[in-house]
XYZ file of N, CA and C in Angstrom:
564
model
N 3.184 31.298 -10.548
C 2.412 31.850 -9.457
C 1.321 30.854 -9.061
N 0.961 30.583 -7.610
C 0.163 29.852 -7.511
C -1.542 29.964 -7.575
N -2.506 29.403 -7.110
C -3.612 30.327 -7.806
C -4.180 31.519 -7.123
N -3.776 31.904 -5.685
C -3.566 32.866 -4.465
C -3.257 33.756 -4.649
N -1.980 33.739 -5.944
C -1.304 35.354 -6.382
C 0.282 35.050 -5.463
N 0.505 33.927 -5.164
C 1.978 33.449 -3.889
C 2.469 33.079 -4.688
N 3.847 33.368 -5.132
C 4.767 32.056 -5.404
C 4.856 30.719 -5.137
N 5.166 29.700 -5.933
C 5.007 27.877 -5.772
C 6.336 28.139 -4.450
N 6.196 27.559 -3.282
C 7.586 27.062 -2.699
C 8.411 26.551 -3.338
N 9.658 26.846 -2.663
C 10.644 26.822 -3.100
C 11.627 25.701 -2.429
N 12.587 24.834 -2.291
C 13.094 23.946 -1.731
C 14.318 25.197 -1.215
N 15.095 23.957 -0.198
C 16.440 25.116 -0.102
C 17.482 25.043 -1.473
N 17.416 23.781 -2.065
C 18.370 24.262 -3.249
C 17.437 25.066 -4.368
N 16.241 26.045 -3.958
C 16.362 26.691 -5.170
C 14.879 26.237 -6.064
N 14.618 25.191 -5.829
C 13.830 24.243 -6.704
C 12.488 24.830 -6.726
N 11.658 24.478 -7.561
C 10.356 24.378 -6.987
C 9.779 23.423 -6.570
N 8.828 23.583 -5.475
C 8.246 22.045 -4.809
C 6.888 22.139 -5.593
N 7.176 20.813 -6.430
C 5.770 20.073 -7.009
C 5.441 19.118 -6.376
N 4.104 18.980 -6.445
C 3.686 17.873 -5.418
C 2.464 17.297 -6.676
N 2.828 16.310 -7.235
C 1.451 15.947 -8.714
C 1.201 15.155 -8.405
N 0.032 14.706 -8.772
C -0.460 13.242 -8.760
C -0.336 12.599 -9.707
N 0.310 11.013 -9.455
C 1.114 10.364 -10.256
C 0.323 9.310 -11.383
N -1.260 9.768 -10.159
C -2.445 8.505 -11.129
C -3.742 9.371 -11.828
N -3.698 9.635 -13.148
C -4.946 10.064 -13.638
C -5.946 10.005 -12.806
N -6.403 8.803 -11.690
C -7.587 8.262 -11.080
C -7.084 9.079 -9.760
N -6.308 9.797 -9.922
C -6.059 11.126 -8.148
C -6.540 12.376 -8.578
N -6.392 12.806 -10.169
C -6.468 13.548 -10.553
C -5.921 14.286 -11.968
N -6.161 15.544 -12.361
C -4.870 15.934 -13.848
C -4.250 16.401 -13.153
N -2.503 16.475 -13.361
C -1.555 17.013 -13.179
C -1.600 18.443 -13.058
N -1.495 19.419 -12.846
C -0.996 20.868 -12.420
C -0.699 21.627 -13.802
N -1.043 22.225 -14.549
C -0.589 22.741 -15.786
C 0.567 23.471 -15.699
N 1.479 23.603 -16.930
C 2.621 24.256 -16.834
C 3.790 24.014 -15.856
N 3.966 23.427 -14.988
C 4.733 23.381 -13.540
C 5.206 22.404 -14.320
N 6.948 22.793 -13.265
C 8.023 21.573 -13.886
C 8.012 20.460 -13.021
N 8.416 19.623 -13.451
C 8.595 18.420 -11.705
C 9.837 18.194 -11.628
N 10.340 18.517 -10.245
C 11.508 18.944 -9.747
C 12.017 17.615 -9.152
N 10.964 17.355 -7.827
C 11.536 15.820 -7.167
C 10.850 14.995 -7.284
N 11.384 14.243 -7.723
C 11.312 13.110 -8.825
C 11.333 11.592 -7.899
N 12.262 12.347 -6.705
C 12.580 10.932 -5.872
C 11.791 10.891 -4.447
N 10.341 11.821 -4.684
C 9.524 12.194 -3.346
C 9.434 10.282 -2.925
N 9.496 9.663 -2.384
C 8.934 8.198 -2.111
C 7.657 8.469 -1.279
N 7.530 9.698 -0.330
C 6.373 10.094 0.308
C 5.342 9.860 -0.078
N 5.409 10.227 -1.260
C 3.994 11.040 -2.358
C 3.845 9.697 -3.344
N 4.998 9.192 -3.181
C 4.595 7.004 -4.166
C 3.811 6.194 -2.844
N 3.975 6.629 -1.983
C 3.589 5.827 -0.589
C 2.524 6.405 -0.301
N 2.343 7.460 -0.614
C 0.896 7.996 -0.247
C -0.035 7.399 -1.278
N 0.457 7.730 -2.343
C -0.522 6.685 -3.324
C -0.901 5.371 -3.862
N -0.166 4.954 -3.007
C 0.460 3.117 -2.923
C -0.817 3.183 -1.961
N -0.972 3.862 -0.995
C -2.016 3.761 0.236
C -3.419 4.235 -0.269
N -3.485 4.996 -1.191
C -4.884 5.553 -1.657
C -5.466 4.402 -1.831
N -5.474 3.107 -2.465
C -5.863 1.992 -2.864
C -6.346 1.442 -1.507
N -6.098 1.870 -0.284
C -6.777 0.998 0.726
C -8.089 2.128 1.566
N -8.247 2.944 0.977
C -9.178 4.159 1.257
C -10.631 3.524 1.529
N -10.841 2.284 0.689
C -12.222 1.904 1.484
C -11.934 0.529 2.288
N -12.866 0.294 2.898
C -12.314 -1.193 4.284
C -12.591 -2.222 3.043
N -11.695 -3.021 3.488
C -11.386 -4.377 2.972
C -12.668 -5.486 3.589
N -13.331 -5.964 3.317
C -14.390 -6.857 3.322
C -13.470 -8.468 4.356
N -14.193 -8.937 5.233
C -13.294 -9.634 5.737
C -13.348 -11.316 4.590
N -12.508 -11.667 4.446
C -12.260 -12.549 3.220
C -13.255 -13.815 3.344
N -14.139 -14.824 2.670
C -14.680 -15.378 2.699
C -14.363 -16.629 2.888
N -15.014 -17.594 3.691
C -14.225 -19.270 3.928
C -14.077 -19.410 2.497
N -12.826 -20.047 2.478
C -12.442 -20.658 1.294
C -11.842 -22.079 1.417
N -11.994 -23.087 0.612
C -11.997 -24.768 0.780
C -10.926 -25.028 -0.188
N -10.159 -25.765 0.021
C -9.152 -26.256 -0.593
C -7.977 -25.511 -0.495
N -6.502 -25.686 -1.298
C -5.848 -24.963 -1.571
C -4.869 -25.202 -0.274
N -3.964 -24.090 -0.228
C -2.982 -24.056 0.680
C -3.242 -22.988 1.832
N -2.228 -22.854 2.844
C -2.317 -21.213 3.649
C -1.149 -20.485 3.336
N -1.467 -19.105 3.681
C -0.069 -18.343 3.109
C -0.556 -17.699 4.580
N 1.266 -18.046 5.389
C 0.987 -17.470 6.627
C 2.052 -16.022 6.511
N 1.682 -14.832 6.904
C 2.442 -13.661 6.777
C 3.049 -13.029 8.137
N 4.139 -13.196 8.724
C 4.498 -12.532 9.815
C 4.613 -11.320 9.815
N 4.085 -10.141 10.616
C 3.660 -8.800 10.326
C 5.229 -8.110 11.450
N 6.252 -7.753 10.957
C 7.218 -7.374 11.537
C 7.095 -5.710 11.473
N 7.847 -4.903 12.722
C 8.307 -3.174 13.038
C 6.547 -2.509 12.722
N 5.610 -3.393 13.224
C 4.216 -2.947 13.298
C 4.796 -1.705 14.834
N 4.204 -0.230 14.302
C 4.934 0.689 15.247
C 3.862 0.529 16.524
N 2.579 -0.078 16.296
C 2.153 0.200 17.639
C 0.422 -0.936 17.547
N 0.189 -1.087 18.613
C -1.101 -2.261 18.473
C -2.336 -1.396 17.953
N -2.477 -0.430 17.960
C -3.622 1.001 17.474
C -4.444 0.574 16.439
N -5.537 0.453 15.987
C -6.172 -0.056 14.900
C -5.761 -1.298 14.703
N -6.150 -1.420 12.795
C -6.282 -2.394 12.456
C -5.311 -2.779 11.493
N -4.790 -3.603 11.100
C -4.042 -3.872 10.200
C -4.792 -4.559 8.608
N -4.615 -4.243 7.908
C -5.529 -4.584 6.675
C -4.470 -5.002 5.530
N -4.772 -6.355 4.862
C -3.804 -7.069 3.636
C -4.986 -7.222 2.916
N -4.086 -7.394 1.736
C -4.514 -8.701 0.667
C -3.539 -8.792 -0.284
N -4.020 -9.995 -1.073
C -3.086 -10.815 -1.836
C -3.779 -11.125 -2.994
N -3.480 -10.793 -4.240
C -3.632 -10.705 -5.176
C -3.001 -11.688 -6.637
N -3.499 -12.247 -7.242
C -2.676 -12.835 -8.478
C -2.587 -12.210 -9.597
N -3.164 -11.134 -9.611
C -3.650 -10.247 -10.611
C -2.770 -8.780 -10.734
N -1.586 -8.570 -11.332
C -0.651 -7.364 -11.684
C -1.255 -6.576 -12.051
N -2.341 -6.232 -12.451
C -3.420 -5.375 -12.842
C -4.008 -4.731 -11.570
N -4.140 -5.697 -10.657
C -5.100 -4.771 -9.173
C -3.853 -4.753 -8.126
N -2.823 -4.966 -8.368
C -1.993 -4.848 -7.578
C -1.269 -3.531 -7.274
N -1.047 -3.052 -6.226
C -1.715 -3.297 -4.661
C -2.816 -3.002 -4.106
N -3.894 -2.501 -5.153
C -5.235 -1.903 -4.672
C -5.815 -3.117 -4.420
N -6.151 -4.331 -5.053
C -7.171 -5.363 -5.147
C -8.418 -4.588 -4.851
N -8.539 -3.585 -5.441
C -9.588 -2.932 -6.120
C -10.599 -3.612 -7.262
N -12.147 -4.364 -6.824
C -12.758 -4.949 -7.810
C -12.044 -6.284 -8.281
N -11.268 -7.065 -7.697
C -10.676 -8.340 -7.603
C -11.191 -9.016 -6.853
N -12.594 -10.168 -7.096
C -13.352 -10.815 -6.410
C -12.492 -12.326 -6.269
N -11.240 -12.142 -6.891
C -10.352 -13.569 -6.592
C -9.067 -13.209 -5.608
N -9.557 -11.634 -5.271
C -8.139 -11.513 -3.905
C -8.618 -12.237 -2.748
N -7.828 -12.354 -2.050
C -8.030 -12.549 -1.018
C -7.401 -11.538 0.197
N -8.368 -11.441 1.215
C -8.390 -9.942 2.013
C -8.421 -10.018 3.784
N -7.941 -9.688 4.364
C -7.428 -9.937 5.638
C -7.793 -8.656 6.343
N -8.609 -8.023 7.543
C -8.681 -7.218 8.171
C -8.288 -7.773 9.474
N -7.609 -7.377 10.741
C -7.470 -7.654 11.861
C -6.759 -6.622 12.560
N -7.322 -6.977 13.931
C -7.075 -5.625 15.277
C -5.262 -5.843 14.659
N -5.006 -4.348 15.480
C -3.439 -4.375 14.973
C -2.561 -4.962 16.218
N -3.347 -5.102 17.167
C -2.812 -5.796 18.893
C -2.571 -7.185 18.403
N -3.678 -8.071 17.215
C -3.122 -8.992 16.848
C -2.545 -9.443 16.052
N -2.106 -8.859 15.080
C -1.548 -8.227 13.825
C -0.538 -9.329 13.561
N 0.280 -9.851 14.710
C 1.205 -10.392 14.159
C 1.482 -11.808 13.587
N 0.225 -12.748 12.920
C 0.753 -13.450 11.855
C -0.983 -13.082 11.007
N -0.801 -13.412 10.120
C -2.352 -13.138 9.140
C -1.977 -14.499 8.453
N -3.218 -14.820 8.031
C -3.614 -15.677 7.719
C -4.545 -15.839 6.609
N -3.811 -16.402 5.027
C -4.869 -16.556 3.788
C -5.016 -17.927 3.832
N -6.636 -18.205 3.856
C -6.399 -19.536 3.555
C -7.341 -19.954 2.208
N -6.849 -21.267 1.788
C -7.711 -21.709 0.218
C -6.824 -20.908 -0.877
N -5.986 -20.565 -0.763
C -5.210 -20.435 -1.667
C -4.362 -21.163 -2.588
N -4.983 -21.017 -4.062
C -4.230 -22.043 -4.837
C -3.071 -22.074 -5.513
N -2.448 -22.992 -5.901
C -0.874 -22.491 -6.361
C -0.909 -21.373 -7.570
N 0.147 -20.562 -7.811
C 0.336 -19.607 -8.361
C 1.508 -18.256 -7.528
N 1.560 -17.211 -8.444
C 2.308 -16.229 -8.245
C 0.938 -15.425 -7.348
N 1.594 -14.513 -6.624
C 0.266 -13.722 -5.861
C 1.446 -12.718 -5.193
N 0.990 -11.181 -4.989
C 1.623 -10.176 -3.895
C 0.866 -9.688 -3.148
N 1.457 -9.585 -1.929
C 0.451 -8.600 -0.668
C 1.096 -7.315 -0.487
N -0.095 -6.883 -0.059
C -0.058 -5.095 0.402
C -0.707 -4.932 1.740
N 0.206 -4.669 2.577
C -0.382 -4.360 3.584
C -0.674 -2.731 4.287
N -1.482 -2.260 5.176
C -1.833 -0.998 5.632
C -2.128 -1.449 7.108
N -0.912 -0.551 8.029
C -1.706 -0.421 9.548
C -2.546 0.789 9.796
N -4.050 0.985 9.289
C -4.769 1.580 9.901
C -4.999 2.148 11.037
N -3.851 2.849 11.264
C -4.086 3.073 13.149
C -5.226 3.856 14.064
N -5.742 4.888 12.781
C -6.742 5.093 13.793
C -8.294 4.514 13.354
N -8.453 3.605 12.295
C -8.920 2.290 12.243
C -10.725 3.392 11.402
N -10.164 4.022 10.505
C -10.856 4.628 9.944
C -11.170 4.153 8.350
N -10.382 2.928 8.356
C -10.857 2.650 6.643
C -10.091 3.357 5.390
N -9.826 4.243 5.915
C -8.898 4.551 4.553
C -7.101 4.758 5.221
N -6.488 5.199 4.126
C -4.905 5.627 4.341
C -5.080 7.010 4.666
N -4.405 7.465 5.737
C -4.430 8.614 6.033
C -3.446 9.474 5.800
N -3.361 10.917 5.082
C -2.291 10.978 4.445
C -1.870 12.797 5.239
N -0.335 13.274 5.289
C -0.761 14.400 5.815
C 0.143 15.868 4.671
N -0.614 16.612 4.698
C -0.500 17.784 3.020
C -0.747 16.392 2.253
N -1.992 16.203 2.321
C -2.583 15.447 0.991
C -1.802 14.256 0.376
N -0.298 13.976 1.152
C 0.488 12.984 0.160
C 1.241 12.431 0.693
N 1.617 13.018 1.640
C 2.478 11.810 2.562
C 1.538 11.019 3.863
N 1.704 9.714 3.450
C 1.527 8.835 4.468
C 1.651 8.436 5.698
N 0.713 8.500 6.825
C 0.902 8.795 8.135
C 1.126 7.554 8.952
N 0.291 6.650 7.908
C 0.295 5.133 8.689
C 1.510 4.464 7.856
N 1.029 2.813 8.134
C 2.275 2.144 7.621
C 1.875 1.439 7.351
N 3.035 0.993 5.699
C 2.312 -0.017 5.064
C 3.472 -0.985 4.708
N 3.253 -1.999 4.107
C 4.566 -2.937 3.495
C 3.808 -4.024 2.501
N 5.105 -4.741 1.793
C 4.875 -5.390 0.702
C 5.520 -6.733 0.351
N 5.002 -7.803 -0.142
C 5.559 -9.264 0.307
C 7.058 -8.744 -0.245
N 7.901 -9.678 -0.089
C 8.982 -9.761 -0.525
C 9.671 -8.118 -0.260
N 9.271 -7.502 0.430
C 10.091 -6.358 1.071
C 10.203 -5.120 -0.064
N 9.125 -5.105 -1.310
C 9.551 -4.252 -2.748
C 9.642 -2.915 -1.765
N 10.491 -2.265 -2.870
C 10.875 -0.848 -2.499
C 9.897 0.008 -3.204
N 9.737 1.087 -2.843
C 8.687 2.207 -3.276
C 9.755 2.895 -3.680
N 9.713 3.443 -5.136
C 10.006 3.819 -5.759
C 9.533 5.562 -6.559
N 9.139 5.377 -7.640
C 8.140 6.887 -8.156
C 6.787 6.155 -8.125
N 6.285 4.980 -8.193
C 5.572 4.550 -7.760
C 5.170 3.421 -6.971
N 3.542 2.605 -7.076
C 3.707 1.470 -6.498
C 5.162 0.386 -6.999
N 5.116 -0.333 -5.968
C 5.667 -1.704 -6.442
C 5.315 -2.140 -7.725
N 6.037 -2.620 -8.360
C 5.779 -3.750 -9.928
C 5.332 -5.014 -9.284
N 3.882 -5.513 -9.557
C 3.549 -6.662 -9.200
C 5.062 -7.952 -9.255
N 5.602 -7.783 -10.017
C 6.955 -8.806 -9.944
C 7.943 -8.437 -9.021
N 7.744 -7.405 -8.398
C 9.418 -6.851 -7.776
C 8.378 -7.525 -6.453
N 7.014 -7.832 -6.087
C 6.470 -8.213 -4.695
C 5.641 -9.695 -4.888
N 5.962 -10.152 -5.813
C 5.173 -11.913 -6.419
C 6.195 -13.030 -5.446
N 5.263 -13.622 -4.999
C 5.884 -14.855 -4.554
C 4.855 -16.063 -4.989
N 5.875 -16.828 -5.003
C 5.462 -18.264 -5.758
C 4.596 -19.485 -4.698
N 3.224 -19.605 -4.798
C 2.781 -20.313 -3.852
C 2.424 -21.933 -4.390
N 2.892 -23.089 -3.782
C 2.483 -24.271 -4.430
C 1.711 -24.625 -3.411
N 1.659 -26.076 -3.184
C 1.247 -26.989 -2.701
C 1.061 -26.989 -1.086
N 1.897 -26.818 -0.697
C 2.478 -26.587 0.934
C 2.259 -25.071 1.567
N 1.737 -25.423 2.731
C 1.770 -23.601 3.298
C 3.054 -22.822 3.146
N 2.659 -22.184 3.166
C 3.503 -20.551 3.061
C 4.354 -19.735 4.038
N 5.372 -19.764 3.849
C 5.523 -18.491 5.373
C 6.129 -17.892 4.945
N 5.854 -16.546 4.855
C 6.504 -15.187 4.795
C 6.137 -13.976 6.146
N 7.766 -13.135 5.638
C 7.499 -11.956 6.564
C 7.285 -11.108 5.879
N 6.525 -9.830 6.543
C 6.541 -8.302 6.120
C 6.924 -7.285 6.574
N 7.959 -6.698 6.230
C 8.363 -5.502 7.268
C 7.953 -4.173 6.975
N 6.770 -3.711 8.517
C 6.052 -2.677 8.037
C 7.063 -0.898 7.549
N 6.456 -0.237 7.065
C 7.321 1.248 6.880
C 6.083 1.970 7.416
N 7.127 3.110 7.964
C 6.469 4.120 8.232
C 7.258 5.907 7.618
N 6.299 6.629 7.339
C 7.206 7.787 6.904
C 7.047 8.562 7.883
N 5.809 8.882 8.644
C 6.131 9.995 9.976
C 5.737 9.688 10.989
């Protein structure tokens, strides 16, 4: 029973619809309740996006190093802003949450289409990107978990039960600039 005195919904096969949060740092889980769908990607994408909830700081000149140029592809519309960063660190990945060695990209989403890291030194690194469309700073999510905007990830990782594995979205940066694409997703 839910805490209303209603029954939990029900799916059409029968199920019950759980909707949990997958990160201690969203919240505790729901007591007693079974978890039914397992394969929500909504509710991994919604929380893949919680990590961009405060604005990204626009990235600082940086000297030396290489550029990693990112082509921003199926961006659904020029509306806001588009917000990256790139990370070497599997630990802050995809939040670059408290990672003063990410590097961080804010720009209108009209111009969205190449971004630009520069001073970047060789190494493994993944990006996460968010089109902010109505350019409010965080991920906007709708019933609390699915994702309204659109986001994507170097090397195209799939969302899964959760974020990306910093390795399933690492690309290898040396000496020479960079070019990669990103192809944005959207769920509604």
């Amino acid at each position: 029973m839910a805490d209303n005195g209603e029954p939990p919904p029900r799916s059409s096969s029968g199920l019950q619809l759980q909707l949990r949060p997958l990160f201690s740092l969203l919240g505790s889980p729901v007591p007693n309740r079974p978890r039914t769908f397992r394969t929500l990607t909504f509710v991994t994408a919604s929380l893949v996006l919680a990590g961009f909830s405060t604005p990204l700081a626009a990235d600082p000149a940086r000297t030396g190093g290489t550029e990693v140029i990112v082509e921003v592809t199926n961006l659904r519309s020029g509306e806001g802003t588009v917000r990256a960063c790139m990370t070497a660190d599997p630990e802050r990945f995809p939040r670059c949450r408290d990672d003063a060695r990410s590097f961080r990209v804010v720009v209108p989403a009209s111009q969205a289409h190449e971004l630009h890291f520069r001073g970047v030194s060789p190494g493994r690194y993944a990006i996460a990107l968010l089109h902010d469309e109505n350019d409010n700073g965080r991920a906007d999510r709708a019933l609390g978990m699915m994702p309204k905007e659109g986001f994507g990830f170097s090397r195209d990782a799939p969302v899964r039960m959760g974020p990306p594995k910093f390795d399933e979205a690492a690309i290898a940066v040396g000496e020479t600039a960079q070019h990669r694409s990103i192809r944005m997703r959207y769920m509604l």
